[in-house]
Short mmCIF file of C-alpha atoms in Angstrom, two decimals:
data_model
loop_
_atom_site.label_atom_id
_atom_site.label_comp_id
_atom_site.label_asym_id
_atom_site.label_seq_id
_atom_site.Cartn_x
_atom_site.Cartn_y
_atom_site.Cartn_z
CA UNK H 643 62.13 -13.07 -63.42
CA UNK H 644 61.86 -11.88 -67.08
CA UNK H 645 59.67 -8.56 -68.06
CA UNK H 646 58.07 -10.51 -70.89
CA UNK H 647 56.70 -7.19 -72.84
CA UNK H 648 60.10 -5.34 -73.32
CA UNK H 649 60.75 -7.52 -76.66
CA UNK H 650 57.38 -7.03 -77.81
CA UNK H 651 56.10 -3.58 -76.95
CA UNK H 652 56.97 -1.94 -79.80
CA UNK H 653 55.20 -3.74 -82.47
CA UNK H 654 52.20 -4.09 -80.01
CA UNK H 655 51.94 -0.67 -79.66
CA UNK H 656 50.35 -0.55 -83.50
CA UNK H 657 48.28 -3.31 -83.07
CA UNK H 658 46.61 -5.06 -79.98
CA UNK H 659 47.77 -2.11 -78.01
CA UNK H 660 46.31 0.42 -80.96
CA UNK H 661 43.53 0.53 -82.64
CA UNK H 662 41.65 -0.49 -79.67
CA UNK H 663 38.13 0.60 -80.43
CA UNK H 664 37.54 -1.40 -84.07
CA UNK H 665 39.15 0.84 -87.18
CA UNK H 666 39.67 4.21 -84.82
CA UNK H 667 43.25 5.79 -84.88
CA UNK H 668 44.79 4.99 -81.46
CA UNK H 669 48.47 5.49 -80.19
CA UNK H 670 49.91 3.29 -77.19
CA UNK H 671 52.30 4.46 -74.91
CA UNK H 672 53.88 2.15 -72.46
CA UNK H 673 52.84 2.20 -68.51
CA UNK H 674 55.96 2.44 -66.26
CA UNK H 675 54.11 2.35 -62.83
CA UNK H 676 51.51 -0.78 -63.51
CA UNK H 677 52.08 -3.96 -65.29
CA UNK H 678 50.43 -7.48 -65.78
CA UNK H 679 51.37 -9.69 -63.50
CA UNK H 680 51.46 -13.53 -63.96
CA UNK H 681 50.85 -15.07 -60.53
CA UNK H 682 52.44 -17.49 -58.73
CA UNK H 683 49.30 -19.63 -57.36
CA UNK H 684 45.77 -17.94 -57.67
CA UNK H 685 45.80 -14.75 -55.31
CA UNK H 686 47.15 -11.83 -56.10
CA UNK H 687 50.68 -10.31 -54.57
CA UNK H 688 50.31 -9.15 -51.12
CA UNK H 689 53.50 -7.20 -51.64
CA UNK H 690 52.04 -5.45 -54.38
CA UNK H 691 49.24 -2.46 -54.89
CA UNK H 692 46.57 -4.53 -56.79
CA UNK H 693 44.56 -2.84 -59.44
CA UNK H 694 42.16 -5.75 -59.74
CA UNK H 695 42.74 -9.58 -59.12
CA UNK H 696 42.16 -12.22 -61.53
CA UNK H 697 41.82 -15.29 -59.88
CA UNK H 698 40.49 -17.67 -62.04
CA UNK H 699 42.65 -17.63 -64.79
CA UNK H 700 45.85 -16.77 -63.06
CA UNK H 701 46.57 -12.87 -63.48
CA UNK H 702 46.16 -9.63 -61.83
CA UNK H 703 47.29 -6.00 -62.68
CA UNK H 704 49.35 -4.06 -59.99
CA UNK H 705 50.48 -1.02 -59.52
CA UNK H 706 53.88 0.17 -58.59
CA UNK H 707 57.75 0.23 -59.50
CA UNK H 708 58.79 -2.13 -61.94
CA UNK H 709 61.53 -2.80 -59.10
CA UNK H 710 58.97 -3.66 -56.59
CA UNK H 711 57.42 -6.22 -59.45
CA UNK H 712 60.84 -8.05 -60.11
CA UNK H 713 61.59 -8.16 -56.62
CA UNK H 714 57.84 -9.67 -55.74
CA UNK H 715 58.06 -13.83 -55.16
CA UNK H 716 54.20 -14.06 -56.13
CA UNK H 717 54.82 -12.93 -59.74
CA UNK H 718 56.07 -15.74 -62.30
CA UNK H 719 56.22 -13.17 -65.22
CA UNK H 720 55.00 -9.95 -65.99
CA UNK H 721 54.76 -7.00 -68.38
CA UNK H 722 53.83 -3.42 -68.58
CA UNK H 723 50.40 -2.43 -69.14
CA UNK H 724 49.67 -0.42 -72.17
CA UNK H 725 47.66 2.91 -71.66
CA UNK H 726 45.79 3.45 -75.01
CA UNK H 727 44.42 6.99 -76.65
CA UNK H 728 41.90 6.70 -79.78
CA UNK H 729 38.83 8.66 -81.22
CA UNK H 730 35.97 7.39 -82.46
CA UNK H 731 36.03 4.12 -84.46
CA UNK H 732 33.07 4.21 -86.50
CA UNK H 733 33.73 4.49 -90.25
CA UNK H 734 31.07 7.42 -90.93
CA UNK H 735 28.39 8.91 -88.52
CA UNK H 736 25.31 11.08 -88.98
CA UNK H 737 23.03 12.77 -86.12
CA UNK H 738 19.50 12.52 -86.35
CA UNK H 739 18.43 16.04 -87.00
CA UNK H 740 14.44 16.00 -86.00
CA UNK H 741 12.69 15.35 -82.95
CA UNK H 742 13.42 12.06 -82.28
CA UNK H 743 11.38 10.88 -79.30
CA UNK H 744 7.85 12.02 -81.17
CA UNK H 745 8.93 10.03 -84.42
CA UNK H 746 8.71 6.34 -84.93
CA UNK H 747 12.24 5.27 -86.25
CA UNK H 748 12.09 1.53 -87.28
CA UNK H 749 11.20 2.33 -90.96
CA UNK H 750 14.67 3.89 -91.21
CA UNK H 751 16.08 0.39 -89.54
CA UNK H 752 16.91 -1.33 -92.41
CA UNK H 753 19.26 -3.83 -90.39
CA UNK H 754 16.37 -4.77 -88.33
CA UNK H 755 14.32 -5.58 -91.77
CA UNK H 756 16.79 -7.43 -93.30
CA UNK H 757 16.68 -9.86 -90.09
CA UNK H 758 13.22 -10.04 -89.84
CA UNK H 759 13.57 -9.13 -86.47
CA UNK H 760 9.56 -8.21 -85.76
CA UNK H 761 8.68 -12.34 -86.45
CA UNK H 762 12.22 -13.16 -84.32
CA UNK H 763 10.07 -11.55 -81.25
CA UNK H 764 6.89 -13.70 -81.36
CA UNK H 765 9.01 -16.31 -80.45
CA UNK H 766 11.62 -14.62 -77.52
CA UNK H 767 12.64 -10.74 -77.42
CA UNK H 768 15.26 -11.79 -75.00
CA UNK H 769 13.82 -12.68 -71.58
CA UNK H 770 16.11 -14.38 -69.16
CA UNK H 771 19.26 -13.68 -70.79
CA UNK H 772 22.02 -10.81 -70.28
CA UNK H 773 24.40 -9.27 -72.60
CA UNK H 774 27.30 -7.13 -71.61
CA UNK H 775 28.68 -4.16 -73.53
CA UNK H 776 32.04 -3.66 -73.57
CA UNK H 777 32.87 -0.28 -74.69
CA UNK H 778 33.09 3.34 -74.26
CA UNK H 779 30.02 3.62 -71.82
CA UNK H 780 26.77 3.34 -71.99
CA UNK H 781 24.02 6.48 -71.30
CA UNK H 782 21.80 4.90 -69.23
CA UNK H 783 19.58 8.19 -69.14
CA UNK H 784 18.45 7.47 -72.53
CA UNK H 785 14.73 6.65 -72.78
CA UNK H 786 15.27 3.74 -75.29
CA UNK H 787 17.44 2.14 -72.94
CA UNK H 788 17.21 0.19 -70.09
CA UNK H 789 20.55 -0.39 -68.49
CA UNK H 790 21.01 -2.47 -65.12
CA UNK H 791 23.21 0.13 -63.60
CA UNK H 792 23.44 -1.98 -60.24
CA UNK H 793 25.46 -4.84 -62.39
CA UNK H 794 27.73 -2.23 -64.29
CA UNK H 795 30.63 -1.26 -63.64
CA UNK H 796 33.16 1.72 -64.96
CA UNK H 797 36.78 -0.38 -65.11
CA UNK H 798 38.46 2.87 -65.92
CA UNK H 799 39.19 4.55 -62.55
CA UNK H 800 38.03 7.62 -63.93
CA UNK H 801 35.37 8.14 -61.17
CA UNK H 802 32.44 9.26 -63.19
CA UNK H 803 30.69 5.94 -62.70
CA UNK H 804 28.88 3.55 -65.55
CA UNK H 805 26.30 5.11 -67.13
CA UNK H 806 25.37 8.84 -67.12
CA UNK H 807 27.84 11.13 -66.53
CA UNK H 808 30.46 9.66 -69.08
CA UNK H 809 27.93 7.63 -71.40
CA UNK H 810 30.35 7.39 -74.72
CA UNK H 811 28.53 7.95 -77.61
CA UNK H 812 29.69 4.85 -79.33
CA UNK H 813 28.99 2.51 -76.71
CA UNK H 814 25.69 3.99 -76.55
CA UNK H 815 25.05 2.82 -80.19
CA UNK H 816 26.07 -0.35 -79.73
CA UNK H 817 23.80 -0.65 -76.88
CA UNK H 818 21.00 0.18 -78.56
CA UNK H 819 21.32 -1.85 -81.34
CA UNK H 820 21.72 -5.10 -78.62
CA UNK H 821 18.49 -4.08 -76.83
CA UNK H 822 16.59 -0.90 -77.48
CA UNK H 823 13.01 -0.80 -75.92
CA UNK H 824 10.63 -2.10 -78.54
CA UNK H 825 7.73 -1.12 -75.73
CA UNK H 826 6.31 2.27 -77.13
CA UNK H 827 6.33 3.37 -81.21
CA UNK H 828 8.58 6.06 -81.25
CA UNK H 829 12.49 5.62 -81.11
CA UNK H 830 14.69 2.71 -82.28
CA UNK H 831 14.01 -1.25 -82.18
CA UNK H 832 16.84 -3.22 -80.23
CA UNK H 833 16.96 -7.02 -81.93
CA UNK H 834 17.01 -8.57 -78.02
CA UNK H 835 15.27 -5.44 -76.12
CA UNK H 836 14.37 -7.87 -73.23
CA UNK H 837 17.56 -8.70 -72.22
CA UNK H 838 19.62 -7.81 -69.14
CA UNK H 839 21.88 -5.18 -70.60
CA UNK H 840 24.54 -4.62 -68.57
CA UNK H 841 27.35 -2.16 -69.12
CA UNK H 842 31.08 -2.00 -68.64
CA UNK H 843 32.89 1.26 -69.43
CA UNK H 844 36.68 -0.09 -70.79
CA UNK H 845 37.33 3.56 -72.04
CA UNK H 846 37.32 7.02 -70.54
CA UNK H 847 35.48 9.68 -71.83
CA UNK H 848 37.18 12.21 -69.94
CA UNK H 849 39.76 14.41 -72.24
CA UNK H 850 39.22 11.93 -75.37
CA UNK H 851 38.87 8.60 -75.47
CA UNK H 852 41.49 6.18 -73.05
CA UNK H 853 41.76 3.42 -71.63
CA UNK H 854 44.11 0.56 -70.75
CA UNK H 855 44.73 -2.70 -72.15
CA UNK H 856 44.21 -5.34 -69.12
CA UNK H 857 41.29 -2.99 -68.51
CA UNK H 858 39.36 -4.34 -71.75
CA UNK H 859 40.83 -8.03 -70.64
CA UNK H 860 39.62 -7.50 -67.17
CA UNK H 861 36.16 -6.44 -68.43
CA UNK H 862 36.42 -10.16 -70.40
CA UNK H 863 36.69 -11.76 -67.21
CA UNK H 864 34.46 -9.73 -64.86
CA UNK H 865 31.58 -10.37 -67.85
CA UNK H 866 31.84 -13.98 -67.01
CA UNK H 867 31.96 -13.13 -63.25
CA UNK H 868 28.60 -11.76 -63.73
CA UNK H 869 27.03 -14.17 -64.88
CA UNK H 870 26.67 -12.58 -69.01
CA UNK H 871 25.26 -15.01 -71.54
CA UNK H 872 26.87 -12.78 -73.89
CA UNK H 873 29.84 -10.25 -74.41
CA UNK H 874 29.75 -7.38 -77.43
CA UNK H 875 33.48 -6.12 -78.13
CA UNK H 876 33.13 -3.42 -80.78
CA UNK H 877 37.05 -2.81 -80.15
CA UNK H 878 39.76 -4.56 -81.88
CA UNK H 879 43.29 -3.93 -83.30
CA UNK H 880 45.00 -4.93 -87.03
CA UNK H 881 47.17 -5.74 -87.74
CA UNK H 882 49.67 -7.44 -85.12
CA UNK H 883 52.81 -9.19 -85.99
CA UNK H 884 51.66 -13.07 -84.73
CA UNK H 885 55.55 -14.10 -83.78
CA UNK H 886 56.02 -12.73 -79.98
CA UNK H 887 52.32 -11.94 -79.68
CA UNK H 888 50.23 -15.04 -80.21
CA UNK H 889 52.34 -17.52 -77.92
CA UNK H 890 54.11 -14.72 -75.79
CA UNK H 891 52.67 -13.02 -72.49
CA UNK H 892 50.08 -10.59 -74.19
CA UNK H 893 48.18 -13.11 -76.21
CA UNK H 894 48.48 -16.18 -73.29
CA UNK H 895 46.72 -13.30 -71.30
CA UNK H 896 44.23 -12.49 -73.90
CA UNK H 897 43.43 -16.29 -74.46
CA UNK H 898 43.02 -17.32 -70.53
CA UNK H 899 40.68 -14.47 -70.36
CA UNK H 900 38.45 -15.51 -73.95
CA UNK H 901 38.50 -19.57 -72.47
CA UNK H 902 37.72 -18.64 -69.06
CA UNK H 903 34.59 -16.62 -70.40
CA UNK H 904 33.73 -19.71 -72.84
CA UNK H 905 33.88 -22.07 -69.94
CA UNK H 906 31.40 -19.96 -67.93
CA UNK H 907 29.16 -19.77 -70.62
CA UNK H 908 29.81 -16.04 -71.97
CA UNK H 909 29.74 -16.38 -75.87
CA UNK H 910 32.24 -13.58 -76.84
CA UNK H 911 30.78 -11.59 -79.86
CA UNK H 912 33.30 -9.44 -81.74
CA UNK H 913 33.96 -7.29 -84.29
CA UNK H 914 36.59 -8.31 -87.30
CA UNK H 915 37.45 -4.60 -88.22
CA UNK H 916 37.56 -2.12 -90.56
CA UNK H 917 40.66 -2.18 -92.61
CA UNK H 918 39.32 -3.94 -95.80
CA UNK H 919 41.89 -6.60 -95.13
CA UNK H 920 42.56 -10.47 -96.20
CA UNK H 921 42.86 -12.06 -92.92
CA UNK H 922 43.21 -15.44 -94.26
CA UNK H 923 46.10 -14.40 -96.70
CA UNK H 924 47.95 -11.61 -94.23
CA UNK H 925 50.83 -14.07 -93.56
CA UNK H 926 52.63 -12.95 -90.17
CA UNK H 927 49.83 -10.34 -89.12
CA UNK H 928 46.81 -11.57 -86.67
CA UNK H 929 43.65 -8.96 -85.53
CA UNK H 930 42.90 -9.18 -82.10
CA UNK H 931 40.73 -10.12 -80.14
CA UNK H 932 38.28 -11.25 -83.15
CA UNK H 933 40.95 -14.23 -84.15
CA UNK H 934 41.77 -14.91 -80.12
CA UNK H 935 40.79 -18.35 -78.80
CA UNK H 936 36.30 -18.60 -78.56
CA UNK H 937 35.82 -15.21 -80.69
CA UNK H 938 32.79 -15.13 -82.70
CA UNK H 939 34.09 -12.75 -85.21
CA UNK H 940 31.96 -10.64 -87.03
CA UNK H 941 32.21 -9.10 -90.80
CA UNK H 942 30.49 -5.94 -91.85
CA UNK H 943 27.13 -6.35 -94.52
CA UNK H 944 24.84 -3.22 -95.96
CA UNK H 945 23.04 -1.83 -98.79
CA UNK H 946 23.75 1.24 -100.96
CA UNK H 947 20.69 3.29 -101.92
CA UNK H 948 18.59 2.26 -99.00
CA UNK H 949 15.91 5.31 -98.62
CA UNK H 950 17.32 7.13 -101.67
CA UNK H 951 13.94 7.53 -103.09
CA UNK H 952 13.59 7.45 -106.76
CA UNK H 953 17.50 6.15 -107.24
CA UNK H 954 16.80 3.19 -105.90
CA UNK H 955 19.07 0.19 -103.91
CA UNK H 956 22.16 -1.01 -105.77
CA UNK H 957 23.03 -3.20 -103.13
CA UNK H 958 21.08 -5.23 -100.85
CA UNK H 959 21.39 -5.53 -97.31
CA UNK H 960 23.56 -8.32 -97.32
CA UNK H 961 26.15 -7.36 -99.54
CA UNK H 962 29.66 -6.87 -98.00
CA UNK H 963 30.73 -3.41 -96.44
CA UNK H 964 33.39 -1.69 -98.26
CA UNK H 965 35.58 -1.36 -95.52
CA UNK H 966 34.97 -5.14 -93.79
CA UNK H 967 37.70 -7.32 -92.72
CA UNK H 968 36.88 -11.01 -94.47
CA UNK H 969 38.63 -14.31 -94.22
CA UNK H 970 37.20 -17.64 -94.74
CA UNK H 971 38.91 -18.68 -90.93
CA UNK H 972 38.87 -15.75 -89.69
CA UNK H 973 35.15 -14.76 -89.76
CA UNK H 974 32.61 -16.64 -88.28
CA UNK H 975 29.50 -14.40 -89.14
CA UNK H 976 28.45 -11.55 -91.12
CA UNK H 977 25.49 -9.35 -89.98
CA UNK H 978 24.25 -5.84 -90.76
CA UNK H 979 26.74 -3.03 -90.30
CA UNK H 980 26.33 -0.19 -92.61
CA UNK H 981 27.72 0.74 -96.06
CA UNK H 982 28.17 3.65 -97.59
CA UNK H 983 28.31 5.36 -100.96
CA UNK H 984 31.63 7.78 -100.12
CA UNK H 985 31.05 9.61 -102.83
CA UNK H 986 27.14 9.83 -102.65
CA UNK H 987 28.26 11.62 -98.85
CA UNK H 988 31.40 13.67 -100.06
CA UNK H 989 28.29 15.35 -102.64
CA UNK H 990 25.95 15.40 -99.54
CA UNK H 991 23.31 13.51 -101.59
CA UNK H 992 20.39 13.77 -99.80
CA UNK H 993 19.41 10.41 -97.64
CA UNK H 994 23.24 8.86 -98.15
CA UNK H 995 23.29 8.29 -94.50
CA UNK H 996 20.94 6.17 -94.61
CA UNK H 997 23.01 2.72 -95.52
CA UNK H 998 24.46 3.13 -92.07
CA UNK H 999 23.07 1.52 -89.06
CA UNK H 1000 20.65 4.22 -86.93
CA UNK H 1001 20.80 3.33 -83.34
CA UNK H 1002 20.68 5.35 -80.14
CA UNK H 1003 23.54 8.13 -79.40
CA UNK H 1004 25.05 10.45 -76.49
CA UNK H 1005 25.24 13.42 -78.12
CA UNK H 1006 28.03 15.70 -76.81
CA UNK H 1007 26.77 19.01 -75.79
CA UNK H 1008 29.67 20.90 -74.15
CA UNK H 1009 33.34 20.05 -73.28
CA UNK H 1010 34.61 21.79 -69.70
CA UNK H 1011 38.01 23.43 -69.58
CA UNK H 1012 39.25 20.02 -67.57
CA UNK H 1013 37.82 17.34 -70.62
CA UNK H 1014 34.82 16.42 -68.91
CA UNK H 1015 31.81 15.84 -71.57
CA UNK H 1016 28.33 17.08 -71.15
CA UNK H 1017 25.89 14.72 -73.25
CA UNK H 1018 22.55 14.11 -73.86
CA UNK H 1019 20.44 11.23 -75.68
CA UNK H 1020 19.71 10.87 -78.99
CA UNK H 1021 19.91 9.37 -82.03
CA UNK H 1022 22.23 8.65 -85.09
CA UNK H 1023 24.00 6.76 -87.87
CA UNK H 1024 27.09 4.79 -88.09
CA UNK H 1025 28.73 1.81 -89.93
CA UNK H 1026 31.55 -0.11 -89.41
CA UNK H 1027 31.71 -3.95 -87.92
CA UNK H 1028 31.19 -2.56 -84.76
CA UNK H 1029 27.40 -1.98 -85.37
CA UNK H 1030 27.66 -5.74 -87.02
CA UNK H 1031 28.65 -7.32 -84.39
CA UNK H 1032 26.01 -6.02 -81.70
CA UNK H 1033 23.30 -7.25 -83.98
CA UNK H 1034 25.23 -11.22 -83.58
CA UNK H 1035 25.16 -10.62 -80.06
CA UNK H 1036 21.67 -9.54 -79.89
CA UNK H 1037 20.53 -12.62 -81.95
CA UNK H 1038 22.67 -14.67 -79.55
CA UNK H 1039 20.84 -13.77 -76.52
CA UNK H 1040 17.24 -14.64 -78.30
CA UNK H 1041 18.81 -18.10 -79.25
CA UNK H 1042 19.91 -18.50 -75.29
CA UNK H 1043 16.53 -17.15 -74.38
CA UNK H 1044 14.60 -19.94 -76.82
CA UNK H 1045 17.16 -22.72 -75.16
CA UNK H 1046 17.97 -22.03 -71.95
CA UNK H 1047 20.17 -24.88 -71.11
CA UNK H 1048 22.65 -24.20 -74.21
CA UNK H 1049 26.22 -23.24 -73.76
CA UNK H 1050 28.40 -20.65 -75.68
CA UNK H 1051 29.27 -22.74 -77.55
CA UNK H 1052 25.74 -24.69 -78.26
CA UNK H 1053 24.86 -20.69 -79.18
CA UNK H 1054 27.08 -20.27 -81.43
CA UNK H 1055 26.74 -23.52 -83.56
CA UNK H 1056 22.70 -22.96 -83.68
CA UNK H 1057 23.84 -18.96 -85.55
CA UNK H 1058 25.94 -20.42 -87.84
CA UNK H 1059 23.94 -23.76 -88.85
CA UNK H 1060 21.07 -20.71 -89.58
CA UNK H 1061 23.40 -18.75 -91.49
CA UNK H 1062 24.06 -19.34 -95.26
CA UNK H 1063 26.65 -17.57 -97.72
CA UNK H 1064 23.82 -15.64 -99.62
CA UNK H 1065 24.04 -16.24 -103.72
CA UNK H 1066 26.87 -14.79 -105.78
CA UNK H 1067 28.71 -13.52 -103.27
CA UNK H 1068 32.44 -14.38 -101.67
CA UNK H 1069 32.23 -16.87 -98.65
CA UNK H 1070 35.45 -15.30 -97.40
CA UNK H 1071 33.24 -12.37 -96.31
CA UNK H 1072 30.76 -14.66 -94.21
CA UNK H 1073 32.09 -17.19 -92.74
CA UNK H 1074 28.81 -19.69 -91.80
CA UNK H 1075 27.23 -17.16 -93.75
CA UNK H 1076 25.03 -14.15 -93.31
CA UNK H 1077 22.80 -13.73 -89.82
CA UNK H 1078 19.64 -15.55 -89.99
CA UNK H 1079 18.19 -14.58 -86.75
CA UNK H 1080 14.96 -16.34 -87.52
CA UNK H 1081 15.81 -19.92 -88.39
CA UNK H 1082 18.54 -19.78 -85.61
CA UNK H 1083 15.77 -19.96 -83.13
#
């Protein structure tokens, strides 16, 4: 049988296999002892060590000689897996400096404002409904956080388990911006803090940030498994060359996985990245997963001079993040992510940080001699579509909560019907338009 990856490793490496985490600087290097297996059938190779098994739509990742894989009569196709190394992908960050857990927060949540999120929860805050995270980890110590650590699962093989130890600071964020605890007045607002939030650690915190590529596919398909309404992927690559990707063996793996979650009902809500790119007008080049097959794909929006004091906003909420992808058919959405003024920070003008998106954070405390991270809760800024689309996924599960009996697909259409292109401003950076979490509902 043919190792369908040799051809196209190389320019994957840059691109679905880089980049992983949305606009972070990633290198790929090629796995010789486990691949991606195409089955023959729906089990997985007896004659094979099986990482994990994926059944329903015809995979399963194995590990061994690439020998023992050609040799194996279950396998139609196969090709290596790709192990990935990145930092972290948000575009600028900030730490909370005071004492968080005695301060109320909200009034520095402009993202929460701007979607009216307070009159959102006298209709639903989320009940009924569960949204997965798939990310760098989630600490589920934190006290504006309530994880269900029974449903998560750490897909990395690390061995430090889901949650705390090995919450990654930017899953964390994410997390909190799905579903923080609205339930006392100090910390952070969540937009869907009633919802099942359920975590799945793609990427190891242990010595950096890794993780492999069928691991964030796997995640994909063991989100649907459990039964998630809806699937946050703050991760992403740009850009990949579309000829040998899009119809060869990585993206016909990527696809199965995105249709088999839209068939189960798991509306996948990702980011578009962070490389201030055309993606209508990039000719060959394709970012993945956001412009796979069911992606809700989600630009970047924020203000400049939010909380500046006497200076004053410039921009409003809604306008579009320097650094967004855009692309009439390419984004879907465009929701709060965080802007900045790069010059305002490179001057350290006092409140700059305050255009990003504050959310909760797993603040690293000490790194052992062997890469293992100490953390503890907190709080903090960052922008970048990854904090955009968490706040799409959060609305999400308050439209599934309202109508129980819609699809992904039903979900999705009731976002963007709410959603308009707001005045004077380029439609290639919305999509439907900007998130109207109200009116969706």
């Amino acid at each position: 049988m043919a190792n369908q990856g040799r051809r196209t490793f190389l320019k994957l490496s840059g691109g679905v296999l880089g980049g992983v985490l949305a606009g972070s600087t990633v290198t790929a290097a090629e796995r010789t002892d486990r691949f991606i297996v195409k089955t023959r059938g729906n089990g997985a190779p007896s004659d094979l060590d099986v990482v994990f098994d994926l059944p329903e739509i015809g995979y399963a990742v194995v590990r061994g000689s690439e020998s023992a894989v050609e040799a194996s009569s279950a396998v139609t196709s196969y090709a290596p897996d790709v192990e990935l190394d990145g930092a972290d992908p948000s575009v600028e960050t900030h730490d909370y400096e005071g004492e968080a857990t005695d301060d109320a927060l909200y009034p520095f949540q402009w993202d929460k404002q701007a979607l009216d999120v307070p009159t959102a929860h006298e209709t639903t805050k989320g009940e009924g409904t569960r949204v997965a995270v798939i990310d760098s980890g989630v600490d589920a110590s934190h006290p504006d956080l309530e994880v269900n650590t029974a449903v998560s699962k750490n897909l990395t093989g690390d061995g430090l388990g889901a949650g705390v130890p090995g919450g990654g600071d930017h899953g964390t964020h994410v997390a909190g911006t799905v579903a923080a605890q609205t339930t006392g007045e100090t910390g952070v607002a969540g937009t869907a803090p009633a919802t099942d939030l359920v975590d799945y650690r793609v990427f190891s915190n242990f010595g950096g940030v890794s993780g492999a590529f069928s691991i964030v596919i796997g995640a994909v398909v063991q989100a649907a498994r459990d039964d998630c309404d809806v699937a946050n992927l703050s991760l992403g690559a740009y850009p990949i060359p579309r000829q040998g990707v899009t119809e060869g063996f990585y993206g016909n793996f990527i696809n199965a996985a995105m249709t088999y979650a839209n068939k189960e009902g798991t509306l996948l809500v990702i980011s578009a990245g962070n490389d201030s790119a055309d993606l209508q007008h990039d000719g060959s080049l394709i970012s993945l997963p956001n412009e796979g097959a069911q992606a809700l794909s989600v630009a970047a929006t924020g203000p400049i001079g939010f909380g500046w004091g006497d200076d004053g906003v410039t921009a409003p909420p809604e306008s579009p993040a320097f650094y967004t992808n855009y692309g009439t058919n390419a984004v879907d959405l465009a929701a709060p992510g965080g802007d900045a003024d790069l010059a305002a920070a490179a001057e350290e003008v006092p409140g700059w940080y305050y255009d990003l998106v504050l959310s909760t954070v797993s603040v690293v405390t000490d790194i052992g001699e062997d890469g293992t991270v100490a953390t503890e809760p907190g709080y903090g800024w960052k922008a970048g579509t990854s904090m955009a689309a968490p706040n799409v996924a959060g609305a999400a599960a308050l439209v599934k909560s309202a109508n129980p009996d819609y699809n992904a697909n039903q979900v999705e259409s009731a976002l963007k019907r709410a959603a308009a292109v707001p005045e004077g401003y380029d439609k290639a950076y919305y999509g439907a338009g900007f998130l109207n979490v109200v009116d969706a509902l």
